[in-house]
Coordinates of C-alpha atoms and ligand atoms in Angstrom, one line a residue:
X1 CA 21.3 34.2 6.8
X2 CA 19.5 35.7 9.4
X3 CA 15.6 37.0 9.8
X4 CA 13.5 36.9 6.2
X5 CA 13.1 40.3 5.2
X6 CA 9.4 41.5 5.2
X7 CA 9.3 40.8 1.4
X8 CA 10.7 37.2 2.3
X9 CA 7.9 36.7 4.9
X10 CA 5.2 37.2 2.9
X11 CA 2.6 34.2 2.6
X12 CA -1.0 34.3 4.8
X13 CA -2.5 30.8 6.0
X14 CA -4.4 30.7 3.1
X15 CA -2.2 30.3 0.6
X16 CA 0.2 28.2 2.4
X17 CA -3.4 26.1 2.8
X18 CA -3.6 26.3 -1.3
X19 CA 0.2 25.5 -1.9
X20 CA 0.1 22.6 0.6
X21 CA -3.3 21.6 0.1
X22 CA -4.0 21.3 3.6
X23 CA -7.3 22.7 5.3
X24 CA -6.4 26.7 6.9
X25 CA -7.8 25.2 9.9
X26 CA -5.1 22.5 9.7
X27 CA -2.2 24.8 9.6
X28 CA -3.5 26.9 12.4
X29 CA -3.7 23.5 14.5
X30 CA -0.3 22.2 13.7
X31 CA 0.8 25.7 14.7
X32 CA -1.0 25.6 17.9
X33 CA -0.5 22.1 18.8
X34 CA 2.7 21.4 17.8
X35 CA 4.7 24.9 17.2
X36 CA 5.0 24.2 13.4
X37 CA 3.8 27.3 11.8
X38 CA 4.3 31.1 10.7
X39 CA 8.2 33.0 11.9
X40 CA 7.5 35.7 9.7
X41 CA 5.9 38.9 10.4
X42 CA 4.6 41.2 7.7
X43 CA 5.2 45.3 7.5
X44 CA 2.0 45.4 9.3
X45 CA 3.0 42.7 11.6
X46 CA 0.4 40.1 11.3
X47 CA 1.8 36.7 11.1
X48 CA 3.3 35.8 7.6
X49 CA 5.2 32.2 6.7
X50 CA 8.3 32.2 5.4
X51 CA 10.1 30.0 2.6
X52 CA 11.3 27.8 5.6
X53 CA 8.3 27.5 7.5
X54 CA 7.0 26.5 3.7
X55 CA 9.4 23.9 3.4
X56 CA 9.3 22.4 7.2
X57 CA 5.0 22.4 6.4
X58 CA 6.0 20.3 3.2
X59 CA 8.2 17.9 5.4
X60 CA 5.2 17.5 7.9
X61 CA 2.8 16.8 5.1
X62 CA 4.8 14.2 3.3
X63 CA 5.3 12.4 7.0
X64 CA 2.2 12.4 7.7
X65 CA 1.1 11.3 4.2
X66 CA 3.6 8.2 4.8
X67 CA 1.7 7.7 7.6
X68 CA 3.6 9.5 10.6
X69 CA 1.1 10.7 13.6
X70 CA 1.0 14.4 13.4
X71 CA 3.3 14.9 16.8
X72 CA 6.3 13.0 15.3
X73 CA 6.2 14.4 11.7
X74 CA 6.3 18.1 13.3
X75 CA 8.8 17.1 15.5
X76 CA 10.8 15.5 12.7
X77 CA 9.9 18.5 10.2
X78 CA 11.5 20.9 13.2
X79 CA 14.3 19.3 13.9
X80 CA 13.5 18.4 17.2
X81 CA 15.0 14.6 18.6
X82 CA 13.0 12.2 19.6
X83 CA 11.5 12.3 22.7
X84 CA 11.7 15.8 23.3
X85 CA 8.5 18.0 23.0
X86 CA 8.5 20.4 20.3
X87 CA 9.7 24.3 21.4
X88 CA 7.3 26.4 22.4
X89 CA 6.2 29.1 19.6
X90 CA 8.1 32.7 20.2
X91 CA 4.8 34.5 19.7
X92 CA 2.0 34.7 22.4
X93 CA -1.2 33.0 20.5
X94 CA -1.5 29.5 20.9
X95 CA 1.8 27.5 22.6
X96 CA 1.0 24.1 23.4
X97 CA -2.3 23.3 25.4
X98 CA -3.0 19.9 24.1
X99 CA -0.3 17.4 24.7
X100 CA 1.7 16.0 21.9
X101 CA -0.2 12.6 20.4
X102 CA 1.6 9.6 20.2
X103 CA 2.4 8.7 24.0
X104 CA 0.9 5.5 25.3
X105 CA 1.3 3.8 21.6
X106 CA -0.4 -0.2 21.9
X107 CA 2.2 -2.9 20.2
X108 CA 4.6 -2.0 18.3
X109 CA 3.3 -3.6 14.8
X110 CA -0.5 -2.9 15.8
X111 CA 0.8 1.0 16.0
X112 CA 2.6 0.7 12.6
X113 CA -0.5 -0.9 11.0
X114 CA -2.6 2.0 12.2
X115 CA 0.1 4.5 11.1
X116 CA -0.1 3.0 7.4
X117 CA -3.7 3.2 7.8
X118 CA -3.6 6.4 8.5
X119 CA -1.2 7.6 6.3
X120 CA -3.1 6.0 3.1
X121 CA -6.5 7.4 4.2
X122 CA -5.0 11.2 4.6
X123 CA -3.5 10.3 1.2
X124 CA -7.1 9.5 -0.1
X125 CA -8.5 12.4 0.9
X126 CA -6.1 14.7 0.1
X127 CA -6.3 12.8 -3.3
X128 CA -2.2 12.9 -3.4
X129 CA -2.4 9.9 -6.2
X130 CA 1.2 9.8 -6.0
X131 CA 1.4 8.4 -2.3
X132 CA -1.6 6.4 -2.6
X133 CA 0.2 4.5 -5.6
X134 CA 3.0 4.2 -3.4
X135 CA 1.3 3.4 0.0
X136 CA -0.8 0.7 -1.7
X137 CA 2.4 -0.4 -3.9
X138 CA 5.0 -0.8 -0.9
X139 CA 2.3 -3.0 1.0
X140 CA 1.7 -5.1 -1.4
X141 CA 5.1 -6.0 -2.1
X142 CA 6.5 -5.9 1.8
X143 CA 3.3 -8.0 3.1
X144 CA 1.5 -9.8 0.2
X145 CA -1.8 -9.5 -1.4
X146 CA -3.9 -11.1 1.2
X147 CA -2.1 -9.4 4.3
X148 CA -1.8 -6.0 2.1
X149 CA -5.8 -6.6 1.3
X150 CA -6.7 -7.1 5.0
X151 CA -4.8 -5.2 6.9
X152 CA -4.6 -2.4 4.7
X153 CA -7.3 -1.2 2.0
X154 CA -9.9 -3.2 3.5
X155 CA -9.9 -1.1 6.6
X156 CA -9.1 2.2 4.1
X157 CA -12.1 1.5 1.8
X158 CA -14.3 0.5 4.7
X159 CA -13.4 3.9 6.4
X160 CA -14.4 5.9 2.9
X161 CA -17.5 3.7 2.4
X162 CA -18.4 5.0 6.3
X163 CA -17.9 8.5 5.3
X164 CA -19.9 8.4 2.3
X165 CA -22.7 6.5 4.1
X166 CA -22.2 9.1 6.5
X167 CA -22.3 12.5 4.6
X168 CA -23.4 11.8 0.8
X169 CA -20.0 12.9 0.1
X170 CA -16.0 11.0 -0.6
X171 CA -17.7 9.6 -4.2
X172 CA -14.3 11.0 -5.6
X173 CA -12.2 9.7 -3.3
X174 CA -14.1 6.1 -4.2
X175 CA -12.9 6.4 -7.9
X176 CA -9.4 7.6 -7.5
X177 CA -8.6 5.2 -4.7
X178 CA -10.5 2.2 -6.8
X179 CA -8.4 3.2 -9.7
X180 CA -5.2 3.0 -7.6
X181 CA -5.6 -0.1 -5.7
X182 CA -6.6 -1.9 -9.5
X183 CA -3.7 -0.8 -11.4
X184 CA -1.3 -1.7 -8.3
X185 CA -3.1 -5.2 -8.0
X186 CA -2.9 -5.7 -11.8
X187 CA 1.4 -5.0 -11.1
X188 CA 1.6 -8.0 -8.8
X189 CA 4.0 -10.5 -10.8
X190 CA 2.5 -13.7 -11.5
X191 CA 4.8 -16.3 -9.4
X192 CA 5.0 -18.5 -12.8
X193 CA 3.1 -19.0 -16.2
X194 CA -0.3 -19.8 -15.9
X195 CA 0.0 -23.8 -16.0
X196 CA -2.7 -26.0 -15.5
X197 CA -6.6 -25.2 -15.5
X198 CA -7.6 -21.7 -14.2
X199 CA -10.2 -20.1 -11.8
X200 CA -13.0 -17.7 -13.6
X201 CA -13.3 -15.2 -11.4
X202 CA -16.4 -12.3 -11.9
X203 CA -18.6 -10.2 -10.3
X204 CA -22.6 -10.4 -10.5
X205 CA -24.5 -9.2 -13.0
X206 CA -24.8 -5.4 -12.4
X207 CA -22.5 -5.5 -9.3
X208 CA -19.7 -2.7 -10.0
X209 CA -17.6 -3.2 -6.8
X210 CA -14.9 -5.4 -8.6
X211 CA -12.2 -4.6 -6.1
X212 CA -12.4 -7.9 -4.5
X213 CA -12.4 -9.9 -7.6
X214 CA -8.9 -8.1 -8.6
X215 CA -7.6 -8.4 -5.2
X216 CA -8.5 -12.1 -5.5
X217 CA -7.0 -12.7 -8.7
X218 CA -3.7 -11.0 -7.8
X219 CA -3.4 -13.3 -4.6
X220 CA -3.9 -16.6 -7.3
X221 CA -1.1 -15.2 -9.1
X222 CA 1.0 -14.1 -6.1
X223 CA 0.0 -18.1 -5.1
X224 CA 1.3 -19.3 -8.8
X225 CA -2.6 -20.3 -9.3
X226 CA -3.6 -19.2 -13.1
X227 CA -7.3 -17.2 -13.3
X228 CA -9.1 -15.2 -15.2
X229 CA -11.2 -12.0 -13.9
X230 CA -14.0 -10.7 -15.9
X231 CA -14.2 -8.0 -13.5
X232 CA -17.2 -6.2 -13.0
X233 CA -21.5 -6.5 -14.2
X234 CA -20.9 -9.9 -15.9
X235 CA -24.4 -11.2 -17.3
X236 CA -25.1 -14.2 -16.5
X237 CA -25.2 -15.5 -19.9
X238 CA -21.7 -14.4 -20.3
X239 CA -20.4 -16.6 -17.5
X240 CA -22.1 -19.4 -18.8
X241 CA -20.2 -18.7 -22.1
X242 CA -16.7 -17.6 -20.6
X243 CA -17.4 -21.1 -18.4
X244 CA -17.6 -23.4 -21.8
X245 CA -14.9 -21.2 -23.7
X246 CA -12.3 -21.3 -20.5
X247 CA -13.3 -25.0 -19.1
X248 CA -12.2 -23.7 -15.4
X249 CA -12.2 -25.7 -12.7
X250 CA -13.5 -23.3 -10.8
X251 CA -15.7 -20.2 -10.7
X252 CA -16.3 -17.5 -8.2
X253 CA -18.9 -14.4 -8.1
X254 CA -19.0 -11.6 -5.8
X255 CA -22.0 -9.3 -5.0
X256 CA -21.2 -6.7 -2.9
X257 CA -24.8 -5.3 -2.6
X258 CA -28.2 -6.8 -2.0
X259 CA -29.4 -5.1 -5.5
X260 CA -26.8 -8.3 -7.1
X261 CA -27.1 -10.6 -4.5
X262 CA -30.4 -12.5 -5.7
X263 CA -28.5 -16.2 -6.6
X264 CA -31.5 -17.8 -8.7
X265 CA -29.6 -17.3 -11.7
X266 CA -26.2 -19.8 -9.6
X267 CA -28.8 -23.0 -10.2
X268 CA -27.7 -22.6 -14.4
X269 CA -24.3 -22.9 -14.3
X270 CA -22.8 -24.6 -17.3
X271 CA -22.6 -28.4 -15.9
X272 CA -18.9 -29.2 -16.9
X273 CA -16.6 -32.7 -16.9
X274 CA -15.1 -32.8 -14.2
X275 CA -17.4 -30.8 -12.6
X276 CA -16.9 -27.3 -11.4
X277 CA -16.6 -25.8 -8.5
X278 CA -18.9 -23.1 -8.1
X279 CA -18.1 -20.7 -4.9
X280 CA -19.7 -17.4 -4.0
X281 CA -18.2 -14.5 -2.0
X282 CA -19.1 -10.9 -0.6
X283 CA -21.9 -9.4 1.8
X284 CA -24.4 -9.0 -0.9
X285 CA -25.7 -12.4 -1.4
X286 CA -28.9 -13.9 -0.3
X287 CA -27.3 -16.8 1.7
X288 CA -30.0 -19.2 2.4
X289 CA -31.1 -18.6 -1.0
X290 CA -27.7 -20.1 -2.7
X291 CA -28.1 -23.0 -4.7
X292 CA -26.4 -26.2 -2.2
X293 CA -24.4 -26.7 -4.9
X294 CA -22.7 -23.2 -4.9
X295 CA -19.9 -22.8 -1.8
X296 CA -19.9 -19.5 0.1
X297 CA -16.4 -18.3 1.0
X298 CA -15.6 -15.3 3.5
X299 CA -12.7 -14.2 3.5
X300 CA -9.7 -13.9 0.8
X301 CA -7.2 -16.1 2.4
X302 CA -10.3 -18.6 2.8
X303 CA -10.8 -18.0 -1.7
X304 CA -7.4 -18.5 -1.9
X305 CA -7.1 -22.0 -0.1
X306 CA -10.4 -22.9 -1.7
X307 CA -9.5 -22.2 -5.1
X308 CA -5.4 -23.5 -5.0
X309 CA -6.8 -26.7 -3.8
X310 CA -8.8 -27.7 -6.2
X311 CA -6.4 -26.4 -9.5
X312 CA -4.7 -29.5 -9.7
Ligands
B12_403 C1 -14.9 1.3 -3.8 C2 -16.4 1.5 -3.7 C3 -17.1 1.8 -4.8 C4 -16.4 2.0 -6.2 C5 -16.2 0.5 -6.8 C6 -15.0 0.5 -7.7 C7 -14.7 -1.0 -8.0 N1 -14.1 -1.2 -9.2 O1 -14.8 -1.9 -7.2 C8 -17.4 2.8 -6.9 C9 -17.1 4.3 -6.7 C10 -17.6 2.6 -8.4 C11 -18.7 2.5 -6.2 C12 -20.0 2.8 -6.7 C13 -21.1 2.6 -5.9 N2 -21.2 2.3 -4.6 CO1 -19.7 1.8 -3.6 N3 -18.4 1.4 -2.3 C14 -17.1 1.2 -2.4 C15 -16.5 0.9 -1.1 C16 -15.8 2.2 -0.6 C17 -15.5 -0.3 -1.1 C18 -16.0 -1.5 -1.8 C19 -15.1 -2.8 -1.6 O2 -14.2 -3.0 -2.3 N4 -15.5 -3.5 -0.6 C20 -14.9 -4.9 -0.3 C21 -14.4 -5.0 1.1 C22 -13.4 -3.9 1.2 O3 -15.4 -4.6 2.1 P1 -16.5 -5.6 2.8 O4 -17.6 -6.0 1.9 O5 -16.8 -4.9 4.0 O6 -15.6 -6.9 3.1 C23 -16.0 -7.8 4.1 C24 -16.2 -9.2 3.6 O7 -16.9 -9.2 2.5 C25 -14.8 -9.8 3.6 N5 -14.0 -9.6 2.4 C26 -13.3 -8.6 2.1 N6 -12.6 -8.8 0.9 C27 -12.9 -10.0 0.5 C28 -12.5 -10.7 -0.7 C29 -13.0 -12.0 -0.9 C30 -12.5 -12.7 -2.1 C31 -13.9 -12.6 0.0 C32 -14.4 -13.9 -0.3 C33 -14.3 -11.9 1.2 C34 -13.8 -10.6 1.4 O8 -14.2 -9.2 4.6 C35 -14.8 -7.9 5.0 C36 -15.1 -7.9 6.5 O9 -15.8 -9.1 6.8 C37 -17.7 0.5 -0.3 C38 -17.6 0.6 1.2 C39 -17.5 -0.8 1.9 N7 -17.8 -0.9 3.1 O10 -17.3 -1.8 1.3 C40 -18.8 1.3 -0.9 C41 -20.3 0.7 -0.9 C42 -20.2 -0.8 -1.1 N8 -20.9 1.3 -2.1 C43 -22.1 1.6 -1.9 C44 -23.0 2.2 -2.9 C45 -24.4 2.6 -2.4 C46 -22.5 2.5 -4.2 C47 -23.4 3.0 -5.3 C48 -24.7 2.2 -5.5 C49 -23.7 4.5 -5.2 C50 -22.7 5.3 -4.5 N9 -23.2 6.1 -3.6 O11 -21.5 5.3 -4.7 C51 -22.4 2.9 -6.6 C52 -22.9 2.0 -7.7 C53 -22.5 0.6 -7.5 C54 -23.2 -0.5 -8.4 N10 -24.1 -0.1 -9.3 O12 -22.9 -1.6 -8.3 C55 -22.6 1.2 -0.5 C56 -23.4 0.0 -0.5 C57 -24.6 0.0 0.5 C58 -25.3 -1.3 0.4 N11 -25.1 -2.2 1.4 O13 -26.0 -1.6 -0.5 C59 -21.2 1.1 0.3 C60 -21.2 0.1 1.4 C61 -20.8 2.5 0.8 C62 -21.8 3.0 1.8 N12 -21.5 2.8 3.0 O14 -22.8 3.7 1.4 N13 -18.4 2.1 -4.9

């Protein structure tokens, strides 16, 4: 095999950056850091990377996508065992003065959790559907809704929601990664046929953030507890209809935002035989404005109990 020729060694940063899509400034940190980068020179010498450093960048990126810290993934994409720091780079620029990450790792589950963290958020924003699907897919079946929901793409949407807030920016990141958790929460199998009375389950009027409600019904169904979302902006008229049509024996809203949060409208509810009961969830409401006879739940295990105790 031997060294690429100088026709073999012919891609710059930046389209390594376009083929990987991975920041330039990435690369050139992975390279210093970790000694994962160009072996190629071109005819005029400057740095080139070859098809192999392509291929070892690709293994790195996929790693770290799965939710590998950067350190291990370049050691893994290099060959190099555990344990061992990577080899220093041939060439003079760079060599490794900041030590490798991933020393000093808390618990081992706490540092897995983090790593799938991680690994979903880079996955968001390099907006690699592919591994989102199956970072959000694989946790829901290895831990369960509510432990996949919490531990998982609460701490992922929170993240985006921070970087939005934070930069005006990530409102396509929103969508794709709201697209992805629905259609994997709308895979989880229903434990049986729905049997038995079911939850109504809806957001406010005008409240779009649905995700909750989804997650919520999934985790009924994982429970073998029958429900029915209306999903997002449900008027309030058309809960009082979907209440008399359905005869649940229970009902949940969430408002995720203060604009939906206003609970006047909670005093109408449909009075039903036996009665309903009537819960609310989510940061947006007006608490000490909810009707006494309206619950407030605050977490999704906590929906779960409430609702799978009182479907029977
Ligand atoms: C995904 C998302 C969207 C998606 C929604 C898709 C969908 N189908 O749901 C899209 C892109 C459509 C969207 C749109 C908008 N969004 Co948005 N969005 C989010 C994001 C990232 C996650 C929402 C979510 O699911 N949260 C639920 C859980 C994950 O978060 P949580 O409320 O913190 O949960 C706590 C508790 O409620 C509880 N809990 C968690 N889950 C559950 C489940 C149950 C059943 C229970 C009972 C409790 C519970 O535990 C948590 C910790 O205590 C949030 C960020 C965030 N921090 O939430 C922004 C966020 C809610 N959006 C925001 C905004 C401003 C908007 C927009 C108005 C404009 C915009 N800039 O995008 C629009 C329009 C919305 C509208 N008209 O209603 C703001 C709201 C600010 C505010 N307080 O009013 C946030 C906070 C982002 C931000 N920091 O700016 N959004």
């Amino acid at each position: 095999m031997g060294e690429p020729t100088a026709r073999e060694a012919g891609l710059g940063v930046g389209a390594v950056a376009r083929r990987l899509g991975v920041a330039a400034s990435t690369l050139r940190t992975w390279d210093r850091r970790y000694g994962i980068g160009p072996s190629g020179r071109s005819p005029g010498g400057h740095r080139r990377y070859t098809p192999a450093d392509l291929a070892r960048l690709e293994v790195m990126r996929r790693l770290i996508l799965a939710g590998a810290p950067p350190g291990e993934a370049a050691r893994t994409a290099l060959g190099v065992p555990p344990g061992e720091p990577a080899p220093p780079r041939a060439h003079g620029a760079g060599g490794h003065r900041l030590p490798l990450t991933g020393t000093g790792a808390p618990a081992e589950r706490d540092g897995e959790r983090t790593a799938r963290v991680r690994g979903l958020a880079r996955a968001v924003m390099a907006m690699d559907e592919g591994a989102m699907s199956a970072a959000v897919r694989s946790a829901l079946r290895r831990d369960g809704v509510v432990r996949a929901w919490d531990g998982l793409l609460v701490p992922v949407l929170v993240g985006i929601g921070r970087k939005h807030a934070a930069t005006g920016g990530c409102v396509e990141m929103e969508h794709l990664l709201s697209e992805v958790v629905l259609r994997c929460l709308a895979e989880v199998p229903a434990r049986r046929p729905p049997d038995g009375r079911a939850a109504l389950l809806a957001c406010a009027p005008d409240e779009q953030h649905s995700l909750p409600v989804h997650a919520l019904a999934a985790a009924l169904a994982e429970a073998g507890a029958p429900a029915v979302a209306l999903g997002a902006r449900v008027p309030a008229g058309a809960l009082y209809a979907a209440i008399d049509r359905v005869g649940p024996h229970a009902v949940f809203v969430w408002s995720q935002t203060g604009a939906t949060g206003d609970p006047a409208w909670l005093a109408d509810l449909p009075r039903t035989r036996p009665p309903l009961r009537a819960l609310a969830g989510g940061p947006g409401w007006a608490r000490p404005r909810l009707p006494r006879t309206v619950g407030f739940v605050t977490t999704l295990a906590e929906a779960v109990a409430e609702l799978t105790a009182t479907s029977h």
